[in-house]
Amino acid sequence: MTEPDTQPCVRGRQLTASTAVVAVLAIPVGLGLSIFGFFGWCVGPLVLIAGLVGQRLRRGWGSWAIWFGVGLTLGALAYITTGLLIPDGPSSGGGSG
């Protein structure tokens, strides 16, 4: 009797770990793109949608684009949340006058 092949399981774990790294590294990119306003906020969902289309068409880049889009979207949400939670300062303007 032969031993079961464990190679696909190891490959799956490596692929999951690398896609998680891509998503985590995309968060600061999404945070940086959010400086550009609405355009920066839309990049993440657009990449995510492109990844879903690629996954549906069975393209190799589809799953990578999904996770990259998730990271970009999380970065944009972090930017928006930070902007809502941190006050801009005095409403009448700063200064010591």
PDB file of N, CA and C in Angstrom:
ATOM      1  N   MET A   1       0.839  -1.166   0.000  1.00  0.00           N
ATOM      2  CA  MET A   1       0.000   0.000   0.000  1.00  0.00           C
ATOM      3  C   MET A   1       0.894   1.243   0.000  1.00  0.00           C
ATOM      4  N   THR A   2       0.526   2.202  -0.791  1.00  0.00           N
ATOM      5  CA  THR A   2       1.326   3.424  -0.890  1.00  0.00           C
ATOM      6  C   THR A   2       0.783   4.472   0.069  1.00  0.00           C
ATOM      7  N   GLU A   3       1.663   5.371   0.442  1.00  0.00           N
ATOM      8  CA  GLU A   3       1.257   6.458   1.332  1.00  0.00           C
ATOM      9  C   GLU A   3       0.529   7.528   0.523  1.00  0.00           C
ATOM     10  N   PRO A   4      -0.444   8.184   1.161  1.00  0.00           N
ATOM     11  CA  PRO A   4      -1.155   9.253   0.428  1.00  0.00           C
ATOM     12  C   PRO A   4      -0.222  10.427   0.155  1.00  0.00           C
ATOM     13  N   ASP A   5      -0.466  11.054  -0.971  1.00  0.00           N
ATOM     14  CA  ASP A   5       0.357  12.191  -1.384  1.00  0.00           C
ATOM     15  C   ASP A   5      -0.076  13.439  -0.608  1.00  0.00           C
ATOM     16  N   THR A   6       0.839  14.027   0.141  1.00  0.00           N
ATOM     17  CA  THR A   6       0.520  15.220   0.934  1.00  0.00           C
ATOM     18  C   THR A   6       0.932  16.506   0.233  1.00  0.00           C
ATOM     19  N   GLN A   7       1.472  16.419  -0.946  1.00  0.00           N
ATOM     20  CA  GLN A   7       1.965  17.599  -1.655  1.00  0.00           C
ATOM     21  C   GLN A   7       0.872  18.630  -1.950  1.00  0.00           C
ATOM     22  N   PRO A   8      -0.345  18.249  -2.405  1.00  0.00           N
ATOM     23  CA  PRO A   8      -1.357  19.272  -2.668  1.00  0.00           C
ATOM     24  C   PRO A   8      -1.746  20.063  -1.420  1.00  0.00           C
ATOM     25  N   CYS A   9      -1.769  19.399  -0.262  1.00  0.00           N
ATOM     26  CA  CYS A   9      -2.121  20.087   0.971  1.00  0.00           C
ATOM     27  C   CYS A   9      -1.071  21.139   1.319  1.00  0.00           C
ATOM     28  N   VAL A  10       0.206  20.786   1.174  1.00  0.00           N
ATOM     29  CA  VAL A  10       1.280  21.737   1.450  1.00  0.00           C
ATOM     30  C   VAL A  10       1.226  22.890   0.455  1.00  0.00           C
ATOM     31  N   ARG A  11       0.990  22.580  -0.795  1.00  0.00           N
ATOM     32  CA  ARG A  11       0.886  23.618  -1.824  1.00  0.00           C
ATOM     33  C   ARG A  11      -0.269  24.562  -1.526  1.00  0.00           C
ATOM     34  N   GLY A  12      -1.388  24.022  -1.058  1.00  0.00           N
ATOM     35  CA  GLY A  12      -2.544  24.851  -0.719  1.00  0.00           C
ATOM     36  C   GLY A  12      -2.254  25.790   0.430  1.00  0.00           C
ATOM     37  N   ARG A  13      -1.524  25.303   1.430  1.00  0.00           N
ATOM     38  CA  ARG A  13      -1.162  26.159   2.562  1.00  0.00           C
ATOM     39  C   ARG A  13      -0.218  27.270   2.131  1.00  0.00           C
ATOM     40  N   GLN A  14       0.732  26.940   1.269  1.00  0.00           N
ATOM     41  CA  GLN A  14       1.663  27.960   0.782  1.00  0.00           C
ATOM     42  C   GLN A  14       0.920  29.013  -0.028  1.00  0.00           C
ATOM     43  N   LEU A  15      -0.016  28.586  -0.845  1.00  0.00           N
ATOM     44  CA  LEU A  15      -0.785  29.513  -1.666  1.00  0.00           C
ATOM     45  C   LEU A  15      -1.666  30.404  -0.795  1.00  0.00           C
ATOM     46  N   THR A  16      -2.279  29.828   0.232  1.00  0.00           N
ATOM     47  CA  THR A  16      -3.112  30.619   1.133  1.00  0.00           C
ATOM     48  C   THR A  16      -2.273  31.640   1.888  1.00  0.00           C
ATOM     49  N   ALA A  17      -1.121  31.223   2.354  1.00  0.00           N
ATOM     50  CA  ALA A  17      -0.246  32.148   3.078  1.00  0.00           C
ATOM     51  C   ALA A  17       0.232  33.275   2.170  1.00  0.00           C
ATOM     52  N   SER A  18       0.570  32.960   0.932  1.00  0.00           N
ATOM     53  CA  SER A  18       1.071  34.002   0.035  1.00  0.00           C
ATOM     54  C   SER A  18      -0.040  34.964  -0.383  1.00  0.00           C
ATOM     55  N   THR A  19      -1.263  34.477  -0.551  1.00  0.00           N
ATOM     56  CA  THR A  19      -2.353  35.392  -0.877  1.00  0.00           C
ATOM     57  C   THR A  19      -2.695  36.270   0.318  1.00  0.00           C
ATOM     58  N   ALA A  20      -2.561  35.740   1.527  1.00  0.00           N
ATOM     59  CA  ALA A  20      -2.783  36.560   2.720  1.00  0.00           C
ATOM     60  C   ALA A  20      -1.725  37.657   2.818  1.00  0.00           C
ATOM     61  N   VAL A  21      -0.492  37.326   2.463  1.00  0.00           N
ATOM     62  CA  VAL A  21       0.577  38.333   2.470  1.00  0.00           C
ATOM     63  C   VAL A  21       0.280  39.420   1.437  1.00  0.00           C
ATOM     64  N   VAL A  22      -0.217  39.021   0.277  1.00  0.00           N
ATOM     65  CA  VAL A  22      -0.576  40.003  -0.760  1.00  0.00           C
ATOM     66  C   VAL A  22      -1.664  40.934  -0.238  1.00  0.00           C
ATOM     67  N   ALA A  23      -2.668  40.382   0.429  1.00  0.00           N
ATOM     68  CA  ALA A  23      -3.759  41.209   0.954  1.00  0.00           C
ATOM     69  C   ALA A  23      -3.251  42.171   2.024  1.00  0.00           C
ATOM     70  N   VAL A  24      -2.376  41.690   2.908  1.00  0.00           N
ATOM     71  CA  VAL A  24      -1.852  42.550   3.976  1.00  0.00           C
ATOM     72  C   VAL A  24      -0.966  43.652   3.398  1.00  0.00           C
ATOM     73  N   LEU A  25      -0.166  43.333   2.392  1.00  0.00           N
ATOM     74  CA  LEU A  25       0.689  44.342   1.786  1.00  0.00           C
ATOM     75  C   LEU A  25      -0.104  45.346   0.947  1.00  0.00           C
ATOM     76  N   ALA A  26      -1.290  44.960   0.499  1.00  0.00           N
ATOM     77  CA  ALA A  26      -2.113  45.872  -0.290  1.00  0.00           C
ATOM     78  C   ALA A  26      -2.826  46.905   0.579  1.00  0.00           C
ATOM     79  N   ILE A  27      -2.927  46.646   1.882  1.00  0.00           N
ATOM     80  CA  ILE A  27      -3.624  47.591   2.761  1.00  0.00           C
ATOM     81  C   ILE A  27      -2.947  48.962   2.767  1.00  0.00           C
ATOM     82  N   PRO A  28      -1.615  49.051   2.967  1.00  0.00           N
ATOM     83  CA  PRO A  28      -1.003  50.379   2.912  1.00  0.00           C
ATOM     84  C   PRO A  28      -1.086  51.033   1.529  1.00  0.00           C
ATOM     85  N   VAL A  29      -1.115  50.211   0.485  1.00  0.00           N
ATOM     86  CA  VAL A  29      -1.266  50.766  -0.869  1.00  0.00           C
ATOM     87  C   VAL A  29      -2.642  51.407  -1.004  1.00  0.00           C
ATOM     88  N   GLY A  30      -3.673  50.717  -0.515  1.00  0.00           N
ATOM     89  CA  GLY A  30      -5.021  51.280  -0.535  1.00  0.00           C
ATOM     90  C   GLY A  30      -5.136  52.522   0.318  1.00  0.00           C
ATOM     91  N   LEU A  31      -4.420  52.515   1.440  1.00  0.00           N
ATOM     92  CA  LEU A  31      -4.399  53.695   2.311  1.00  0.00           C
ATOM     93  C   LEU A  31      -3.769  54.879   1.579  1.00  0.00           C
ATOM     94  N   GLY A  32      -2.695  54.622   0.840  1.00  0.00           N
ATOM     95  CA  GLY A  32      -2.036  55.684   0.079  1.00  0.00           C
ATOM     96  C   GLY A  32      -2.859  56.162  -1.098  1.00  0.00           C
ATOM     97  N   LEU A  33      -3.536  55.252  -1.778  1.00  0.00           N
ATOM     98  CA  LEU A  33      -4.370  55.653  -2.921  1.00  0.00           C
ATOM     99  C   LEU A  33      -5.584  56.461  -2.489  1.00  0.00           C
ATOM    100  N   SER A  34      -5.995  56.299  -1.247  1.00  0.00           N
ATOM    101  CA  SER A  34      -7.177  57.010  -0.765  1.00  0.00           C
ATOM    102  C   SER A  34      -6.961  58.507  -0.668  1.00  0.00           C
ATOM    103  N   ILE A  35      -5.723  58.935  -0.723  1.00  0.00           N
ATOM    104  CA  ILE A  35      -5.426  60.369  -0.708  1.00  0.00           C
ATOM    105  C   ILE A  35      -6.087  61.055  -1.901  1.00  0.00           C
ATOM    106  N   PHE A  36      -6.256  60.309  -2.985  1.00  0.00           N
ATOM    107  CA  PHE A  36      -6.810  60.880  -4.208  1.00  0.00           C
ATOM    108  C   PHE A  36      -8.329  60.940  -4.209  1.00  0.00           C
ATOM    109  N   GLY A  37      -8.952  60.688  -3.074  1.00  0.00           N
ATOM    110  CA  GLY A  37     -10.394  60.836  -2.941  1.00  0.00           C
ATOM    111  C   GLY A  37     -11.176  59.695  -3.548  1.00  0.00           C
ATOM    112  N   PHE A  38     -12.256  60.049  -4.223  1.00  0.00           N
ATOM    113  CA  PHE A  38     -13.189  59.042  -4.730  1.00  0.00           C
ATOM    114  C   PHE A  38     -12.509  58.052  -5.664  1.00  0.00           C
ATOM    115  N   PHE A  39     -11.588  58.521  -6.500  1.00  0.00           N
ATOM    116  CA  PHE A  39     -10.862  57.626  -7.398  1.00  0.00           C
ATOM    117  C   PHE A  39     -10.098  56.579  -6.596  1.00  0.00           C
ATOM    118  N   GLY A  40      -9.420  57.005  -5.561  1.00  0.00           N
ATOM    119  CA  GLY A  40      -8.658  56.082  -4.727  1.00  0.00           C
ATOM    120  C   GLY A  40      -9.533  55.089  -3.995  1.00  0.00           C
ATOM    121  N   TRP A  41     -10.733  55.524  -3.625  1.00  0.00           N
ATOM    122  CA  TRP A  41     -11.648  54.619  -2.935  1.00  0.00           C
ATOM    123  C   TRP A  41     -12.214  53.565  -3.882  1.00  0.00           C
ATOM    124  N   CYS A  42     -12.322  53.895  -5.162  1.00  0.00           N
ATOM    125  CA  CYS A  42     -12.925  52.975  -6.139  1.00  0.00           C
ATOM    126  C   CYS A  42     -11.940  51.944  -6.683  1.00  0.00           C
ATOM    127  N   VAL A  43     -10.654  52.166  -6.532  1.00  0.00           N
ATOM    128  CA  VAL A  43      -9.674  51.247  -7.113  1.00  0.00           C
ATOM    129  C   VAL A  43      -9.809  49.844  -6.511  1.00  0.00           C
ATOM    130  N   GLY A  44      -9.930  49.754  -5.194  1.00  0.00           N
ATOM    131  CA  GLY A  44     -10.036  48.449  -4.536  1.00  0.00           C
ATOM    132  C   GLY A  44     -11.216  47.630  -5.010  1.00  0.00           C
ATOM    133  N   PRO A  45     -12.436  48.179  -4.960  1.00  0.00           N
ATOM    134  CA  PRO A  45     -13.576  47.416  -5.466  1.00  0.00           C
ATOM    135  C   PRO A  45     -13.471  47.065  -6.946  1.00  0.00           C
ATOM    136  N   LEU A  46     -12.868  47.938  -7.755  1.00  0.00           N
ATOM    137  CA  LEU A  46     -12.707  47.621  -9.178  1.00  0.00           C
ATOM    138  C   LEU A  46     -11.749  46.445  -9.381  1.00  0.00           C
ATOM    139  N   VAL A  47     -10.654  46.426  -8.628  1.00  0.00           N
ATOM    140  CA  VAL A  47      -9.717  45.300  -8.719  1.00  0.00           C
ATOM    141  C   VAL A  47     -10.388  44.030  -8.207  1.00  0.00           C
ATOM    142  N   LEU A  48     -11.186  44.152  -7.165  1.00  0.00           N
ATOM    143  CA  LEU A  48     -11.910  43.000  -6.629  1.00  0.00           C
ATOM    144  C   LEU A  48     -12.891  42.441  -7.652  1.00  0.00           C
ATOM    145  N   ILE A  49     -13.620  43.307  -8.323  1.00  0.00           N
ATOM    146  CA  ILE A  49     -14.566  42.866  -9.358  1.00  0.00           C
ATOM    147  C   ILE A  49     -13.820  42.217 -10.518  1.00  0.00           C
ATOM    148  N   ALA A  50     -12.688  42.813 -10.923  1.00  0.00           N
ATOM    149  CA  ALA A  50     -11.891  42.206 -11.994  1.00  0.00           C
ATOM    150  C   ALA A  50     -11.399  40.824 -11.569  1.00  0.00           C
ATOM    151  N   GLY A  51     -11.020  40.675 -10.318  1.00  0.00           N
ATOM    152  CA  GLY A  51     -10.596  39.368  -9.821  1.00  0.00           C
ATOM    153  C   GLY A  51     -11.718  38.356  -9.827  1.00  0.00           C
ATOM    154  N   LEU A  52     -12.915  38.797  -9.475  1.00  0.00           N
ATOM    155  CA  LEU A  52     -14.058  37.883  -9.514  1.00  0.00           C
ATOM    156  C   LEU A  52     -14.372  37.439 -10.944  1.00  0.00           C
ATOM    157  N   VAL A  53     -14.263  38.374 -11.878  1.00  0.00           N
ATOM    158  CA  VAL A  53     -14.464  38.021 -13.291  1.00  0.00           C
ATOM    159  C   VAL A  53     -13.367  37.057 -13.745  1.00  0.00           C
ATOM    160  N   GLY A  54     -12.131  37.342 -13.360  1.00  0.00           N
ATOM    161  CA  GLY A  54     -11.032  36.442 -13.714  1.00  0.00           C
ATOM    162  C   GLY A  54     -11.197  35.062 -13.103  1.00  0.00           C
ATOM    163  N   GLN A  55     -11.688  35.013 -11.874  1.00  0.00           N
ATOM    164  CA  GLN A  55     -11.935  33.719 -11.226  1.00  0.00           C
ATOM    165  C   GLN A  55     -13.029  32.955 -11.963  1.00  0.00           C
ATOM    166  N   ARG A  56     -14.066  33.666 -12.384  1.00  0.00           N
ATOM    167  CA  ARG A  56     -15.171  33.034 -13.114  1.00  0.00           C
ATOM    168  C   ARG A  56     -14.693  32.494 -14.460  1.00  0.00           C
ATOM    169  N   LEU A  57     -13.776  33.225 -15.098  1.00  0.00           N
ATOM    170  CA  LEU A  57     -13.238  32.784 -16.386  1.00  0.00           C
ATOM    171  C   LEU A  57     -12.073  31.804 -16.225  1.00  0.00           C
ATOM    172  N   ARG A  58     -11.799  31.415 -14.987  1.00  0.00           N
ATOM    173  CA  ARG A  58     -10.744  30.450 -14.648  1.00  0.00           C
ATOM    174  C   ARG A  58      -9.360  30.927 -15.083  1.00  0.00           C
ATOM    175  N   ARG A  59      -9.088  32.187 -14.841  1.00  0.00           N
ATOM    176  CA  ARG A  59      -7.761  32.746 -15.101  1.00  0.00           C
ATOM    177  C   ARG A  59      -6.911  32.583 -13.852  1.00  0.00           C
ATOM    178  N   GLY A  60      -5.628  32.406 -14.022  1.00  0.00           N
ATOM    179  CA  GLY A  60      -4.725  32.201 -12.902  1.00  0.00           C
ATOM    180  C   GLY A  60      -4.583  33.414 -12.010  1.00  0.00           C
ATOM    181  N   TRP A  61      -4.743  34.591 -12.557  1.00  0.00           N
ATOM    182  CA  TRP A  61      -4.561  35.813 -11.787  1.00  0.00           C
ATOM    183  C   TRP A  61      -5.801  36.201 -11.007  1.00  0.00           C
ATOM    184  N   GLY A  62      -6.893  35.499 -11.216  1.00  0.00           N
ATOM    185  CA  GLY A  62      -8.161  35.883 -10.583  1.00  0.00           C
ATOM    186  C   GLY A  62      -8.116  35.893  -9.068  1.00  0.00           C
ATOM    187  N   SER A  63      -7.582  34.829  -8.477  1.00  0.00           N
ATOM    188  CA  SER A  63      -7.558  34.768  -7.012  1.00  0.00           C
ATOM    189  C   SER A  63      -6.595  35.796  -6.428  1.00  0.00           C
ATOM    190  N   TRP A  64      -5.496  36.061  -7.128  1.00  0.00           N
ATOM    191  CA  TRP A  64      -4.558  37.078  -6.658  1.00  0.00           C
ATOM    192  C   TRP A  64      -5.207  38.456  -6.693  1.00  0.00           C
ATOM    193  N   ALA A  65      -5.943  38.743  -7.755  1.00  0.00           N
ATOM    194  CA  ALA A  65      -6.602  40.043  -7.871  1.00  0.00           C
ATOM    195  C   ALA A  65      -7.688  40.209  -6.813  1.00  0.00           C
ATOM    196  N   ILE A  66      -8.370  39.119  -6.484  1.00  0.00           N
ATOM    197  CA  ILE A  66      -9.389  39.191  -5.432  1.00  0.00           C
ATOM    198  C   ILE A  66      -8.755  39.634  -4.123  1.00  0.00           C
ATOM    199  N   TRP A  67      -7.682  38.980  -3.737  1.00  0.00           N
ATOM    200  CA  TRP A  67      -7.053  39.306  -2.456  1.00  0.00           C
ATOM    201  C   TRP A  67      -6.381  40.668  -2.482  1.00  0.00           C
ATOM    202  N   PHE A  68      -5.826  41.051  -3.622  1.00  0.00           N
ATOM    203  CA  PHE A  68      -5.246  42.385  -3.743  1.00  0.00           C
ATOM    204  C   PHE A  68      -6.346  43.440  -3.627  1.00  0.00           C
ATOM    205  N   GLY A  69      -7.479  43.194  -4.271  1.00  0.00           N
ATOM    206  CA  GLY A  69      -8.621  44.108  -4.177  1.00  0.00           C
ATOM    207  C   GLY A  69      -9.171  44.200  -2.767  1.00  0.00           C
ATOM    208  N   VAL A  70      -9.195  43.075  -2.050  1.00  0.00           N
ATOM    209  CA  VAL A  70      -9.636  43.095  -0.653  1.00  0.00           C
ATOM    210  C   VAL A  70      -8.704  43.968   0.178  1.00  0.00           C
ATOM    211  N   GLY A  71      -7.411  43.822  -0.036  1.00  0.00           N
ATOM    212  CA  GLY A  71      -6.444  44.641   0.699  1.00  0.00           C
ATOM    213  C   GLY A  71      -6.580  46.119   0.382  1.00  0.00           C
ATOM    214  N   LEU A  72      -6.746  46.440  -0.892  1.00  0.00           N
ATOM    215  CA  LEU A  72      -6.933  47.843  -1.277  1.00  0.00           C
ATOM    216  C   LEU A  72      -8.197  48.430  -0.658  1.00  0.00           C
ATOM    217  N   THR A  73      -9.261  47.639  -0.659  1.00  0.00           N
ATOM    218  CA  THR A  73     -10.522  48.096  -0.085  1.00  0.00           C
ATOM    219  C   THR A  73     -10.396  48.297   1.419  1.00  0.00           C
ATOM    220  N   LEU A  74      -9.713  47.385   2.093  1.00  0.00           N
ATOM    221  CA  LEU A  74      -9.504  47.542   3.531  1.00  0.00           C
ATOM    222  C   LEU A  74      -8.662  48.785   3.835  1.00  0.00           C
ATOM    223  N   GLY A  75      -7.677  49.063   2.998  1.00  0.00           N
ATOM    224  CA  GLY A  75      -6.881  50.270   3.171  1.00  0.00           C
ATOM    225  C   GLY A  75      -7.713  51.527   2.996  1.00  0.00           C
ATOM    226  N   ALA A  76      -8.585  51.531   1.995  1.00  0.00           N
ATOM    227  CA  ALA A  76      -9.459  52.686   1.775  1.00  0.00           C
ATOM    228  C   ALA A  76     -10.432  52.849   2.939  1.00  0.00           C
ATOM    229  N   LEU A  77     -10.967  51.747   3.440  1.00  0.00           N
ATOM    230  CA  LEU A  77     -11.869  51.825   4.586  1.00  0.00           C
ATOM    231  C   LEU A  77     -11.139  52.317   5.828  1.00  0.00           C
ATOM    232  N   ALA A  78      -9.880  51.919   5.990  1.00  0.00           N
ATOM    233  CA  ALA A  78      -9.085  52.408   7.119  1.00  0.00           C
ATOM    234  C   ALA A  78      -8.875  53.919   7.005  1.00  0.00           C
ATOM    235  N   TYR A  79      -8.640  54.390   5.792  1.00  0.00           N
ATOM    236  CA  TYR A  79      -8.457  55.833   5.564  1.00  0.00           C
ATOM    237  C   TYR A  79      -9.731  56.601   5.897  1.00  0.00           C
ATOM    238  N   ILE A  80     -10.851  56.091   5.428  1.00  0.00           N
ATOM    239  CA  ILE A  80     -12.131  56.756   5.670  1.00  0.00           C
ATOM    240  C   ILE A  80     -12.463  56.735   7.164  1.00  0.00           C
ATOM    241  N   THR A  81     -12.253  55.589   7.805  1.00  0.00           N
ATOM    242  CA  THR A  81     -12.533  55.465   9.239  1.00  0.00           C
ATOM    243  C   THR A  81     -11.643  56.391  10.056  1.00  0.00           C
ATOM    244  N   THR A  82     -10.374  56.445   9.690  1.00  0.00           N
ATOM    245  CA  THR A  82      -9.455  57.342  10.392  1.00  0.00           C
ATOM    246  C   THR A  82      -9.889  58.799  10.225  1.00  0.00           C
ATOM    247  N   GLY A  83     -10.329  59.166   9.051  1.00  0.00           N
ATOM    248  CA  GLY A  83     -10.798  60.526   8.811  1.00  0.00           C
ATOM    249  C   GLY A  83     -12.047  60.867   9.595  1.00  0.00           C
ATOM    250  N   LEU A  84     -12.891  59.864   9.829  1.00  0.00           N
ATOM    251  CA  LEU A  84     -14.105  60.115  10.596  1.00  0.00           C
ATOM    252  C   LEU A  84     -13.844  60.179  12.091  1.00  0.00           C
ATOM    253  N   LEU A  85     -12.877  59.405  12.565  1.00  0.00           N
ATOM    254  CA  LEU A  85     -12.632  59.321  14.003  1.00  0.00           C
ATOM    255  C   LEU A  85     -11.713  60.402  14.539  1.00  0.00           C
ATOM    256  N   ILE A  86     -10.784  60.883  13.727  1.00  0.00           N
ATOM    257  CA  ILE A  86      -9.830  61.885  14.190  1.00  0.00           C
ATOM    258  C   ILE A  86     -10.322  63.258  13.763  1.00  0.00           C
ATOM    259  N   PRO A  87     -10.538  64.149  14.725  1.00  0.00           N
ATOM    260  CA  PRO A  87     -11.011  65.488  14.350  1.00  0.00           C
ATOM    261  C   PRO A  87      -9.921  66.266  13.612  1.00  0.00           C
ATOM    262  N   ASP A  88     -10.358  67.143  12.743  1.00  0.00           N
ATOM    263  CA  ASP A  88      -9.418  67.959  11.954  1.00  0.00           C
ATOM    264  C   ASP A  88      -8.772  69.056  12.773  1.00  0.00           C
ATOM    265  N   GLY A  89      -9.317  69.364  13.870  1.00  0.00           N
ATOM    266  CA  GLY A  89      -8.806  70.451  14.679  1.00  0.00           C
ATOM    267  C   GLY A  89      -9.903  71.455  14.953  1.00  0.00           C
ATOM    268  N   PRO A  90      -9.544  72.617  15.417  1.00  0.00           N
ATOM    269  CA  PRO A  90     -10.568  73.633  15.704  1.00  0.00           C
ATOM    270  C   PRO A  90     -11.290  74.055  14.440  1.00  0.00           C
ATOM    271  N   SER A  91     -12.593  74.216  14.553  1.00  0.00           N
ATOM    272  CA  SER A  91     -13.379  74.572  13.368  1.00  0.00           C
ATOM    273  C   SER A  91     -13.150  76.013  12.940  1.00  0.00           C
ATOM    274  N   SER A  92     -12.706  76.856  13.848  1.00  0.00           N
ATOM    275  CA  SER A  92     -12.487  78.249  13.485  1.00  0.00           C
ATOM    276  C   SER A  92     -11.070  78.494  12.986  1.00  0.00           C
ATOM    277  N   GLY A  93     -10.309  77.436  12.849  1.00  0.00           N
ATOM    278  CA  GLY A  93      -8.931  77.590  12.392  1.00  0.00           C
ATOM    279  C   GLY A  93      -7.974  77.551  13.576  1.00  0.00           C
ATOM    280  N   GLY A  94      -6.773  77.238  13.274  1.00  0.00           N
ATOM    281  CA  GLY A  94      -5.777  77.152  14.334  1.00  0.00           C
ATOM    282  C   GLY A  94      -5.123  78.503  14.590  1.00  0.00           C
ATOM    283  N   GLY A  95      -4.166  78.492  15.415  1.00  0.00           N
ATOM    284  CA  GLY A  95      -3.451  79.718  15.698  1.00  0.00           C
ATOM    285  C   GLY A  95      -3.570  80.105  17.160  1.00  0.00           C
ATOM    286  N   SER A  96      -2.699  81.001  17.542  1.00  0.00           N
ATOM    287  CA  SER A  96      -2.693  81.407  18.957  1.00  0.00           C
ATOM    288  C   SER A  96      -3.225  82.826  19.138  1.00  0.00           C
ATOM    289  N   GLY A  97      -3.914  83.337  18.110  1.00  0.00           N
ATOM    290  CA  GLY A  97      -4.368  84.704  18.172  1.00  0.00           C
ATOM    291  C   GLY A  97      -5.638  84.871  18.786  1.00  0.00           C
TER     292      GLY A  97
END
